């Protein structure tokens, strides 16, 4: 038998009224999953690698995460994720917002210069259990649970990740500083992918030649600017087909295509299946 009593004298981690809220949960076990570079303006992602290997490009650095690693991608961070071809990853992601730790900025969890990918240590089994519970409960919930339940998960995970990461420090080995102009173009494409974008528009906006933009962007991100826009649209469309009840026409319009047939052909070409309702992974 064991008993432990607690008091309320312990230090408060969060600023008053600024505790984490859960905005999104994702479970990915697609062996070919790959997301292009993108940014979340108001969310910080907490990721758990359940098995396999995943590659994360965060700002200017490449990180390789293995089974039982945990990852933090803070709001405003330019990032891309890809499952390893030889050892496909299964990952769970909770996106949080609205929180603020004492002495930190809003939605900031990492300490300055800390590494965003580490092996789960403190509370490892609890972290695994929480993500497993979410991956089982959420697909079956049909919005019957209150938001307080999901926010309780967010609160607990935020603290566990905070405790794990507070003593983790970034290794500068392999750090590559990207061309500022090319990074600015990537941010622009990420934020405006729904709009009609041409290379000529980019050239005029960023005051650089079309050939320079194409060459440097492709060299840096291994995809051309226009193909990045298409990839970004397809990623958003795939998410909408999996997680919303929107029609194909509505999704086509939301991601920037007025012609539904053209959207359907592009989706089939780039995603490898028809643009119809996709089952949620459980």
PDB file of C-alpha atoms in Angstrom:
ATOM      1  CA  UNK A   1       0.000   0.000   0.000  1.00  0.00           C
ATOM      2  CA  UNK A   2       1.236   3.495  -0.810  1.00  0.00           C
ATOM      3  CA  UNK A   3      -0.057   6.975  -0.133  1.00  0.00           C
ATOM      4  CA  UNK A   4       1.344  10.411  -0.913  1.00  0.00           C
ATOM      5  CA  UNK A   5      -0.150  13.762   0.001  1.00  0.00           C
ATOM      6  CA  UNK A   6       0.244  16.912  -2.094  1.00  0.00           C
ATOM      7  CA  UNK A   7      -0.078  20.594  -1.301  1.00  0.00           C
ATOM      8  CA  UNK A   8      -0.631  23.685  -3.433  1.00  0.00           C
ATOM      9  CA  UNK A   9       2.676  25.328  -2.588  1.00  0.00           C
ATOM     10  CA  UNK A  10       4.532  24.026  -5.637  1.00  0.00           C
ATOM     11  CA  UNK A  11       5.718  26.428  -8.316  1.00  0.00           C
ATOM     12  CA  UNK A  12       3.205  27.235 -11.051  1.00  0.00           C
ATOM     13  CA  UNK A  13       4.645  26.418 -14.467  1.00  0.00           C
ATOM     14  CA  UNK A  14       2.153  28.372 -16.546  1.00  0.00           C
ATOM     15  CA  UNK A  15       1.156  32.019 -16.607  1.00  0.00           C
ATOM     16  CA  UNK A  16      -2.315  32.451 -15.094  1.00  0.00           C
ATOM     17  CA  UNK A  17      -4.996  31.660 -17.663  1.00  0.00           C
ATOM     18  CA  UNK A  18      -2.435  30.414 -20.185  1.00  0.00           C
ATOM     19  CA  UNK A  19      -2.657  26.624 -20.027  1.00  0.00           C
ATOM     20  CA  UNK A  20      -2.391  24.402 -23.125  1.00  0.00           C
ATOM     21  CA  UNK A  21      -5.348  23.647 -25.340  1.00  0.00           C
ATOM     22  CA  UNK A  22      -5.487  20.880 -27.936  1.00  0.00           C
ATOM     23  CA  UNK A  23      -6.200  22.102 -31.463  1.00  0.00           C
ATOM     24  CA  UNK A  24      -5.310  19.034 -33.516  1.00  0.00           C
ATOM     25  CA  UNK A  25      -4.308  15.375 -33.220  1.00  0.00           C
ATOM     26  CA  UNK A  26      -2.790  13.330 -36.038  1.00  0.00           C
ATOM     27  CA  UNK A  27      -1.779   9.678 -36.309  1.00  0.00           C
ATOM     28  CA  UNK A  28       0.384   8.746 -39.291  1.00  0.00           C
ATOM     29  CA  UNK A  29       1.446   5.260 -40.330  1.00  0.00           C
ATOM     30  CA  UNK A  30       1.627   5.850 -44.082  1.00  0.00           C
ATOM     31  CA  UNK A  31       5.052   4.478 -45.155  1.00  0.00           C
ATOM     32  CA  UNK A  32       5.207   7.011 -47.989  1.00  0.00           C
ATOM     33  CA  UNK A  33       4.136   9.995 -45.908  1.00  0.00           C
ATOM     34  CA  UNK A  34       6.013  13.197 -46.594  1.00  0.00           C
ATOM     35  CA  UNK A  35       5.031  16.779 -45.877  1.00  0.00           C
ATOM     36  CA  UNK A  36       6.613  19.688 -47.694  1.00  0.00           C
ATOM     37  CA  UNK A  37       8.067  22.651 -45.845  1.00  0.00           C
ATOM     38  CA  UNK A  38       5.373  24.544 -43.982  1.00  0.00           C
ATOM     39  CA  UNK A  39       4.750  26.708 -40.926  1.00  0.00           C
ATOM     40  CA  UNK A  40       2.120  26.721 -38.185  1.00  0.00           C
ATOM     41  CA  UNK A  41       1.565  30.299 -37.089  1.00  0.00           C
ATOM     42  CA  UNK A  42      -0.332  29.579 -33.870  1.00  0.00           C
ATOM     43  CA  UNK A  43       0.406  25.960 -32.959  1.00  0.00           C
ATOM     44  CA  UNK A  44       3.263  24.111 -31.301  1.00  0.00           C
ATOM     45  CA  UNK A  45       3.468  20.436 -32.244  1.00  0.00           C
ATOM     46  CA  UNK A  46       4.388  17.677 -29.793  1.00  0.00           C
ATOM     47  CA  UNK A  47       5.333  14.539 -31.709  1.00  0.00           C
ATOM     48  CA  UNK A  48       5.963  10.997 -30.509  1.00  0.00           C
ATOM     49  CA  UNK A  49       7.665   8.480 -32.812  1.00  0.00           C
ATOM     50  CA  UNK A  50       5.962   5.192 -32.050  1.00  0.00           C
ATOM     51  CA  UNK A  51       8.152   3.106 -34.346  1.00  0.00           C
ATOM     52  CA  UNK A  52      10.427   3.384 -37.349  1.00  0.00           C
ATOM     53  CA  UNK A  53      12.482   6.380 -38.442  1.00  0.00           C
ATOM     54  CA  UNK A  54      11.287   9.880 -39.340  1.00  0.00           C
ATOM     55  CA  UNK A  55      13.342  12.738 -40.757  1.00  0.00           C
ATOM     56  CA  UNK A  56      12.599  16.277 -39.637  1.00  0.00           C
ATOM     57  CA  UNK A  57      13.941  19.428 -41.235  1.00  0.00           C
ATOM     58  CA  UNK A  58      13.374  22.237 -38.734  1.00  0.00           C
ATOM     59  CA  UNK A  59      14.478  25.694 -39.793  1.00  0.00           C
ATOM     60  CA  UNK A  60      17.996  25.044 -41.058  1.00  0.00           C
ATOM     61  CA  UNK A  61      18.765  21.666 -39.508  1.00  0.00           C
ATOM     62  CA  UNK A  62      18.050  18.035 -40.318  1.00  0.00           C
ATOM     63  CA  UNK A  63      17.162  15.662 -37.471  1.00  0.00           C
ATOM     64  CA  UNK A  64      16.585  11.912 -37.536  1.00  0.00           C
ATOM     65  CA  UNK A  65      14.106  10.570 -34.984  1.00  0.00           C
ATOM     66  CA  UNK A  66      13.786   6.917 -34.006  1.00  0.00           C
ATOM     67  CA  UNK A  67      11.254   4.876 -32.064  1.00  0.00           C
ATOM     68  CA  UNK A  68      10.480   6.383 -28.626  1.00  0.00           C
ATOM     69  CA  UNK A  69      11.933   9.771 -29.568  1.00  0.00           C
ATOM     70  CA  UNK A  70       9.911  12.901 -28.869  1.00  0.00           C
ATOM     71  CA  UNK A  71       9.942  16.023 -31.033  1.00  0.00           C
ATOM     72  CA  UNK A  72       8.850  19.628 -30.495  1.00  0.00           C
ATOM     73  CA  UNK A  73       8.138  21.949 -33.409  1.00  0.00           C
ATOM     74  CA  UNK A  74       7.301  25.374 -32.046  1.00  0.00           C
ATOM     75  CA  UNK A  75       5.001  27.835 -33.753  1.00  0.00           C
ATOM     76  CA  UNK A  76       6.576  29.798 -36.574  1.00  0.00           C
ATOM     77  CA  UNK A  77       9.229  27.155 -37.252  1.00  0.00           C
ATOM     78  CA  UNK A  78       9.721  26.242 -40.876  1.00  0.00           C
ATOM     79  CA  UNK A  79       9.675  22.447 -41.033  1.00  0.00           C
ATOM     80  CA  UNK A  80       9.193  19.348 -43.165  1.00  0.00           C
ATOM     81  CA  UNK A  81       8.655  15.712 -42.180  1.00  0.00           C
ATOM     82  CA  UNK A  82       9.323  12.502 -44.095  1.00  0.00           C
ATOM     83  CA  UNK A  83       8.971   8.845 -43.180  1.00  0.00           C
ATOM     84  CA  UNK A  84      12.121   6.804 -43.812  1.00  0.00           C
ATOM     85  CA  UNK A  85      11.836   4.601 -46.898  1.00  0.00           C
ATOM     86  CA  UNK A  86      13.663   1.628 -45.377  1.00  0.00           C
ATOM     87  CA  UNK A  87      12.162   1.870 -41.888  1.00  0.00           C
ATOM     88  CA  UNK A  88       8.783   3.650 -42.183  1.00  0.00           C
ATOM     89  CA  UNK A  89       7.690   5.672 -39.188  1.00  0.00           C
ATOM     90  CA  UNK A  90       4.497   5.666 -37.191  1.00  0.00           C
ATOM     91  CA  UNK A  91       4.030   9.009 -35.461  1.00  0.00           C
ATOM     92  CA  UNK A  92       1.500  10.709 -33.203  1.00  0.00           C
ATOM     93  CA  UNK A  93       1.174  14.485 -33.131  1.00  0.00           C
ATOM     94  CA  UNK A  94      -0.640  16.819 -30.756  1.00  0.00           C
ATOM     95  CA  UNK A  95      -0.855  20.470 -31.789  1.00  0.00           C
ATOM     96  CA  UNK A  96      -1.244  22.819 -28.815  1.00  0.00           C
ATOM     97  CA  UNK A  97      -2.005  26.518 -28.556  1.00  0.00           C
ATOM     98  CA  UNK A  98      -2.814  29.229 -26.040  1.00  0.00           C
ATOM     99  CA  UNK A  99      -0.200  28.278 -23.420  1.00  0.00           C
ATOM    100  CA  UNK A 100       2.632  30.221 -21.881  1.00  0.00           C
ATOM    101  CA  UNK A 101       5.254  28.936 -19.473  1.00  0.00           C
ATOM    102  CA  UNK A 102       6.573  31.331 -16.853  1.00  0.00           C
ATOM    103  CA  UNK A 103       9.410  33.385 -18.341  1.00  0.00           C
ATOM    104  CA  UNK A 104       8.733  32.222 -21.898  1.00  0.00           C
ATOM    105  CA  UNK A 105       6.856  33.512 -24.921  1.00  0.00           C
ATOM    106  CA  UNK A 106       3.389  32.248 -25.782  1.00  0.00           C
ATOM    107  CA  UNK A 107       3.390  28.714 -27.238  1.00  0.00           C
ATOM    108  CA  UNK A 108       7.134  28.370 -26.515  1.00  0.00           C
ATOM    109  CA  UNK A 109       8.216  25.120 -24.866  1.00  0.00           C
ATOM    110  CA  UNK A 110      11.906  24.708 -25.718  1.00  0.00           C
ATOM    111  CA  UNK A 111      14.735  26.397 -23.885  1.00  0.00           C
ATOM    112  CA  UNK A 112      17.061  28.572 -26.015  1.00  0.00           C
ATOM    113  CA  UNK A 113      19.504  26.457 -28.063  1.00  0.00           C
ATOM    114  CA  UNK A 114      17.829  23.201 -27.038  1.00  0.00           C
ATOM    115  CA  UNK A 115      17.607  20.261 -29.405  1.00  0.00           C
ATOM    116  CA  UNK A 116      14.044  19.662 -30.688  1.00  0.00           C
ATOM    117  CA  UNK A 117      14.509  15.878 -30.996  1.00  0.00           C
ATOM    118  CA  UNK A 118      15.458  13.692 -28.026  1.00  0.00           C
ATOM    119  CA  UNK A 119      14.796  10.220 -26.635  1.00  0.00           C
ATOM    120  CA  UNK A 120      11.857  10.174 -24.256  1.00  0.00           C
ATOM    121  CA  UNK A 121      13.091   9.845 -20.693  1.00  0.00           C
ATOM    122  CA  UNK A 122      11.048  11.186 -17.815  1.00  0.00           C
ATOM    123  CA  UNK A 123       7.486   9.882 -17.988  1.00  0.00           C
ATOM    124  CA  UNK A 124       8.196   7.893 -21.135  1.00  0.00           C
ATOM    125  CA  UNK A 125       5.531   5.264 -20.470  1.00  0.00           C
ATOM    126  CA  UNK A 126       2.981   7.942 -19.594  1.00  0.00           C
ATOM    127  CA  UNK A 127       3.706   9.758 -22.866  1.00  0.00           C
ATOM    128  CA  UNK A 128       3.232   6.517 -24.814  1.00  0.00           C
ATOM    129  CA  UNK A 129      -0.007   5.770 -22.975  1.00  0.00           C
ATOM    130  CA  UNK A 130      -1.457   9.242 -23.539  1.00  0.00           C
ATOM    131  CA  UNK A 131      -0.800   9.134 -27.277  1.00  0.00           C
ATOM    132  CA  UNK A 132      -2.140   5.578 -27.518  1.00  0.00           C
ATOM    133  CA  UNK A 133      -5.323   6.619 -25.706  1.00  0.00           C
ATOM    134  CA  UNK A 134      -5.823   9.592 -27.998  1.00  0.00           C
ATOM    135  CA  UNK A 135      -5.323   7.447 -31.104  1.00  0.00           C
ATOM    136  CA  UNK A 136      -8.053   5.079 -29.883  1.00  0.00           C
ATOM    137  CA  UNK A 137     -10.539   7.503 -28.304  1.00  0.00           C
ATOM    138  CA  UNK A 138     -10.575  10.328 -30.850  1.00  0.00           C
ATOM    139  CA  UNK A 139     -11.595   8.323 -33.962  1.00  0.00           C
ATOM    140  CA  UNK A 140     -14.533   6.928 -31.950  1.00  0.00           C
ATOM    141  CA  UNK A 141     -15.555  10.061 -30.046  1.00  0.00           C
ATOM    142  CA  UNK A 142     -17.751  11.800 -32.667  1.00  0.00           C
ATOM    143  CA  UNK A 143     -17.352  15.050 -30.676  1.00  0.00           C
ATOM    144  CA  UNK A 144     -19.220  13.605 -27.687  1.00  0.00           C
ATOM    145  CA  UNK A 145     -16.454  14.462 -25.204  1.00  0.00           C
ATOM    146  CA  UNK A 146     -15.993  17.997 -23.930  1.00  0.00           C
ATOM    147  CA  UNK A 147     -12.972  20.077 -24.867  1.00  0.00           C
ATOM    148  CA  UNK A 148     -11.851  19.937 -21.222  1.00  0.00           C
ATOM    149  CA  UNK A 149     -10.968  16.268 -21.662  1.00  0.00           C
ATOM    150  CA  UNK A 150      -8.712  16.950 -24.645  1.00  0.00           C
ATOM    151  CA  UNK A 151      -7.169  19.970 -22.922  1.00  0.00           C
ATOM    152  CA  UNK A 152      -6.292  17.717 -19.970  1.00  0.00           C
ATOM    153  CA  UNK A 153      -4.269  15.561 -22.363  1.00  0.00           C
ATOM    154  CA  UNK A 154      -2.635  18.711 -23.760  1.00  0.00           C
ATOM    155  CA  UNK A 155      -1.772  20.000 -20.275  1.00  0.00           C
ATOM    156  CA  UNK A 156      -0.151  16.734 -19.192  1.00  0.00           C
ATOM    157  CA  UNK A 157       1.819  16.250 -22.405  1.00  0.00           C
ATOM    158  CA  UNK A 158       3.074  19.844 -22.353  1.00  0.00           C
ATOM    159  CA  UNK A 159       4.491  19.404 -18.852  1.00  0.00           C
ATOM    160  CA  UNK A 160       6.062  16.021 -19.645  1.00  0.00           C
ATOM    161  CA  UNK A 161       7.696  17.407 -22.793  1.00  0.00           C
ATOM    162  CA  UNK A 162       8.833  20.520 -20.928  1.00  0.00           C
ATOM    163  CA  UNK A 163      10.532  18.418 -18.249  1.00  0.00           C
ATOM    164  CA  UNK A 164      12.217  16.223 -20.864  1.00  0.00           C
ATOM    165  CA  UNK A 165      13.473  19.091 -23.005  1.00  0.00           C
ATOM    166  CA  UNK A 166      14.568  21.634 -20.418  1.00  0.00           C
ATOM    167  CA  UNK A 167      18.058  20.124 -20.200  1.00  0.00           C
ATOM    168  CA  UNK A 168      18.450  19.224 -23.876  1.00  0.00           C
ATOM    169  CA  UNK A 169      20.907  21.301 -25.868  1.00  0.00           C
ATOM    170  CA  UNK A 170      21.219  21.659 -29.605  1.00  0.00           C
ATOM    171  CA  UNK A 171      24.252  20.252 -31.362  1.00  0.00           C
ATOM    172  CA  UNK A 172      25.488  22.653 -34.012  1.00  0.00           C
ATOM    173  CA  UNK A 173      27.074  19.809 -35.960  1.00  0.00           C
ATOM    174  CA  UNK A 174      25.626  19.655 -39.439  1.00  0.00           C
ATOM    175  CA  UNK A 175      23.947  23.051 -39.130  1.00  0.00           C
ATOM    176  CA  UNK A 176      23.467  24.704 -42.495  1.00  0.00           C
ATOM    177  CA  UNK A 177      22.361  28.300 -42.857  1.00  0.00           C
ATOM    178  CA  UNK A 178      19.941  28.628 -45.734  1.00  0.00           C
ATOM    179  CA  UNK A 179      19.822  31.498 -48.170  1.00  0.00           C
ATOM    180  CA  UNK A 180      17.622  34.157 -46.561  1.00  0.00           C
ATOM    181  CA  UNK A 181      15.929  35.128 -49.822  1.00  0.00           C
ATOM    182  CA  UNK A 182      15.065  31.532 -50.683  1.00  0.00           C
ATOM    183  CA  UNK A 183      13.729  30.969 -47.174  1.00  0.00           C
ATOM    184  CA  UNK A 184      11.567  34.086 -47.519  1.00  0.00           C
ATOM    185  CA  UNK A 185      10.174  32.706 -50.771  1.00  0.00           C
ATOM    186  CA  UNK A 186       9.348  29.425 -49.060  1.00  0.00           C
ATOM    187  CA  UNK A 187       7.507  31.260 -46.273  1.00  0.00           C
ATOM    188  CA  UNK A 188       5.594  33.233 -48.885  1.00  0.00           C
ATOM    189  CA  UNK A 189       4.582  30.107 -50.805  1.00  0.00           C
ATOM    190  CA  UNK A 190       3.538  28.351 -47.617  1.00  0.00           C
ATOM    191  CA  UNK A 191       1.294  31.231 -46.576  1.00  0.00           C
ATOM    192  CA  UNK A 192      -0.162  31.932 -50.027  1.00  0.00           C
ATOM    193  CA  UNK A 193      -0.358  28.506 -51.674  1.00  0.00           C
ATOM    194  CA  UNK A 194      -4.107  28.923 -52.275  1.00  0.00           C
ATOM    195  CA  UNK A 195      -3.447  31.898 -54.561  1.00  0.00           C
ATOM    196  CA  UNK A 196      -2.492  31.823 -58.233  1.00  0.00           C
ATOM    197  CA  UNK A 197       1.302  32.018 -58.157  1.00  0.00           C
ATOM    198  CA  UNK A 198       3.633  32.246 -61.147  1.00  0.00           C
ATOM    199  CA  UNK A 199       7.403  32.403 -61.378  1.00  0.00           C
ATOM    200  CA  UNK A 200       7.091  35.839 -62.937  1.00  0.00           C
ATOM    201  CA  UNK A 201       5.163  37.063 -59.881  1.00  0.00           C
ATOM    202  CA  UNK A 202       7.827  35.680 -57.569  1.00  0.00           C
ATOM    203  CA  UNK A 203      10.554  37.301 -59.642  1.00  0.00           C
ATOM    204  CA  UNK A 204       8.856  40.689 -59.417  1.00  0.00           C
ATOM    205  CA  UNK A 205       8.012  40.416 -55.729  1.00  0.00           C
ATOM    206  CA  UNK A 206      11.448  39.273 -54.581  1.00  0.00           C
ATOM    207  CA  UNK A 207      13.456  41.196 -57.198  1.00  0.00           C
ATOM    208  CA  UNK A 208      15.377  38.183 -58.434  1.00  0.00           C
ATOM    209  CA  UNK A 209      15.470  36.488 -61.810  1.00  0.00           C
ATOM    210  CA  UNK A 210      13.225  33.525 -62.542  1.00  0.00           C
ATOM    211  CA  UNK A 211      16.252  31.331 -63.270  1.00  0.00           C
ATOM    212  CA  UNK A 212      17.924  32.250 -59.961  1.00  0.00           C
ATOM    213  CA  UNK A 213      14.770  31.577 -57.938  1.00  0.00           C
ATOM    214  CA  UNK A 214      14.168  28.226 -59.653  1.00  0.00           C
ATOM    215  CA  UNK A 215      17.767  27.073 -59.381  1.00  0.00           C
ATOM    216  CA  UNK A 216      18.400  28.113 -55.773  1.00  0.00           C
ATOM    217  CA  UNK A 217      14.994  27.031 -54.472  1.00  0.00           C
ATOM    218  CA  UNK A 218      15.261  23.618 -56.106  1.00  0.00           C
ATOM    219  CA  UNK A 219      18.833  23.174 -54.868  1.00  0.00           C
ATOM    220  CA  UNK A 220      17.836  24.047 -51.300  1.00  0.00           C
ATOM    221  CA  UNK A 221      14.548  22.164 -51.000  1.00  0.00           C
ATOM    222  CA  UNK A 222      14.810  19.560 -53.778  1.00  0.00           C
ATOM    223  CA  UNK A 223      11.555  20.714 -55.332  1.00  0.00           C
ATOM    224  CA  UNK A 224      10.711  23.574 -57.683  1.00  0.00           C
ATOM    225  CA  UNK A 225       8.650  26.519 -56.372  1.00  0.00           C
ATOM    226  CA  UNK A 226       5.576  25.623 -58.437  1.00  0.00           C
ATOM    227  CA  UNK A 227       5.767  21.934 -57.530  1.00  0.00           C
ATOM    228  CA  UNK A 228       6.059  22.970 -53.895  1.00  0.00           C
ATOM    229  CA  UNK A 229       2.780  24.876 -54.215  1.00  0.00           C
ATOM    230  CA  UNK A 230       1.128  21.805 -55.755  1.00  0.00           C
ATOM    231  CA  UNK A 231       2.544  19.550 -53.022  1.00  0.00           C
ATOM    232  CA  UNK A 232       1.333  21.957 -50.339  1.00  0.00           C
ATOM    233  CA  UNK A 233      -2.149  21.981 -51.849  1.00  0.00           C
ATOM    234  CA  UNK A 234      -2.251  18.189 -52.089  1.00  0.00           C
ATOM    235  CA  UNK A 235      -1.150  17.823 -48.466  1.00  0.00           C
ATOM    236  CA  UNK A 236      -3.948  20.141 -47.356  1.00  0.00           C
ATOM    237  CA  UNK A 237      -6.469  18.361 -49.581  1.00  0.00           C
ATOM    238  CA  UNK A 238      -5.468  14.956 -48.219  1.00  0.00           C
ATOM    239  CA  UNK A 239      -5.909  16.218 -44.663  1.00  0.00           C
ATOM    240  CA  UNK A 240      -9.358  17.628 -45.496  1.00  0.00           C
ATOM    241  CA  UNK A 241     -10.469  14.376 -47.136  1.00  0.00           C
ATOM    242  CA  UNK A 242      -9.400  12.472 -44.037  1.00  0.00           C
ATOM    243  CA  UNK A 243     -10.632  14.793 -41.307  1.00  0.00           C
ATOM    244  CA  UNK A 244     -13.599  16.791 -42.658  1.00  0.00           C
ATOM    245  CA  UNK A 245     -16.934  16.219 -44.361  1.00  0.00           C
ATOM    246  CA  UNK A 246     -16.210  18.740 -47.123  1.00  0.00           C
ATOM    247  CA  UNK A 247     -17.090  17.735 -50.668  1.00  0.00           C
ATOM    248  CA  UNK A 248     -14.466  17.320 -53.376  1.00  0.00           C
ATOM    249  CA  UNK A 249     -15.601  20.595 -54.957  1.00  0.00           C
ATOM    250  CA  UNK A 250     -15.315  22.463 -51.652  1.00  0.00           C
ATOM    251  CA  UNK A 251     -11.842  21.084 -50.994  1.00  0.00           C
ATOM    252  CA  UNK A 252     -10.759  21.884 -54.542  1.00  0.00           C
ATOM    253  CA  UNK A 253     -11.811  25.506 -54.075  1.00  0.00           C
ATOM    254  CA  UNK A 254     -10.269  25.775 -50.599  1.00  0.00           C
ATOM    255  CA  UNK A 255      -6.829  24.668 -51.797  1.00  0.00           C
ATOM    256  CA  UNK A 256      -6.818  26.953 -54.824  1.00  0.00           C
ATOM    257  CA  UNK A 257      -8.377  25.074 -57.748  1.00  0.00           C
ATOM    258  CA  UNK A 258     -11.511  26.423 -59.426  1.00  0.00           C
ATOM    259  CA  UNK A 259     -11.656  23.468 -61.833  1.00  0.00           C
ATOM    260  CA  UNK A 260     -12.622  20.340 -59.879  1.00  0.00           C
ATOM    261  CA  UNK A 261     -11.634  17.964 -62.695  1.00  0.00           C
ATOM    262  CA  UNK A 262      -8.159  19.494 -62.860  1.00  0.00           C
ATOM    263  CA  UNK A 263      -7.852  19.137 -59.078  1.00  0.00           C
ATOM    264  CA  UNK A 264      -8.956  15.482 -59.234  1.00  0.00           C
ATOM    265  CA  UNK A 265      -6.359  14.665 -61.905  1.00  0.00           C
ATOM    266  CA  UNK A 266      -3.566  16.368 -59.961  1.00  0.00           C
ATOM    267  CA  UNK A 267      -4.581  14.600 -56.758  1.00  0.00           C
ATOM    268  CA  UNK A 268      -4.494  11.197 -58.466  1.00  0.00           C
ATOM    269  CA  UNK A 269      -1.099  11.970 -60.005  1.00  0.00           C
ATOM    270  CA  UNK A 270       0.577  13.265 -56.848  1.00  0.00           C
ATOM    271  CA  UNK A 271      -1.150  11.288 -54.081  1.00  0.00           C
ATOM    272  CA  UNK A 272      -1.737   8.039 -55.941  1.00  0.00           C
ATOM    273  CA  UNK A 273      -5.445   7.623 -55.220  1.00  0.00           C
ATOM    274  CA  UNK A 274      -8.740   9.248 -56.153  1.00  0.00           C
ATOM    275  CA  UNK A 275      -9.820  12.408 -54.340  1.00  0.00           C
ATOM    276  CA  UNK A 276     -12.557  10.792 -52.296  1.00  0.00           C
ATOM    277  CA  UNK A 277     -13.198  10.364 -48.596  1.00  0.00           C
ATOM    278  CA  UNK A 278     -10.082   8.827 -47.010  1.00  0.00           C
ATOM    279  CA  UNK A 279     -10.315   6.638 -43.883  1.00  0.00           C
ATOM    280  CA  UNK A 280      -8.762   7.912 -40.677  1.00  0.00           C
ATOM    281  CA  UNK A 281      -5.835   5.829 -39.437  1.00  0.00           C
ATOM    282  CA  UNK A 282      -6.589   4.085 -36.140  1.00  0.00           C
TER     283      UNK A 282
END
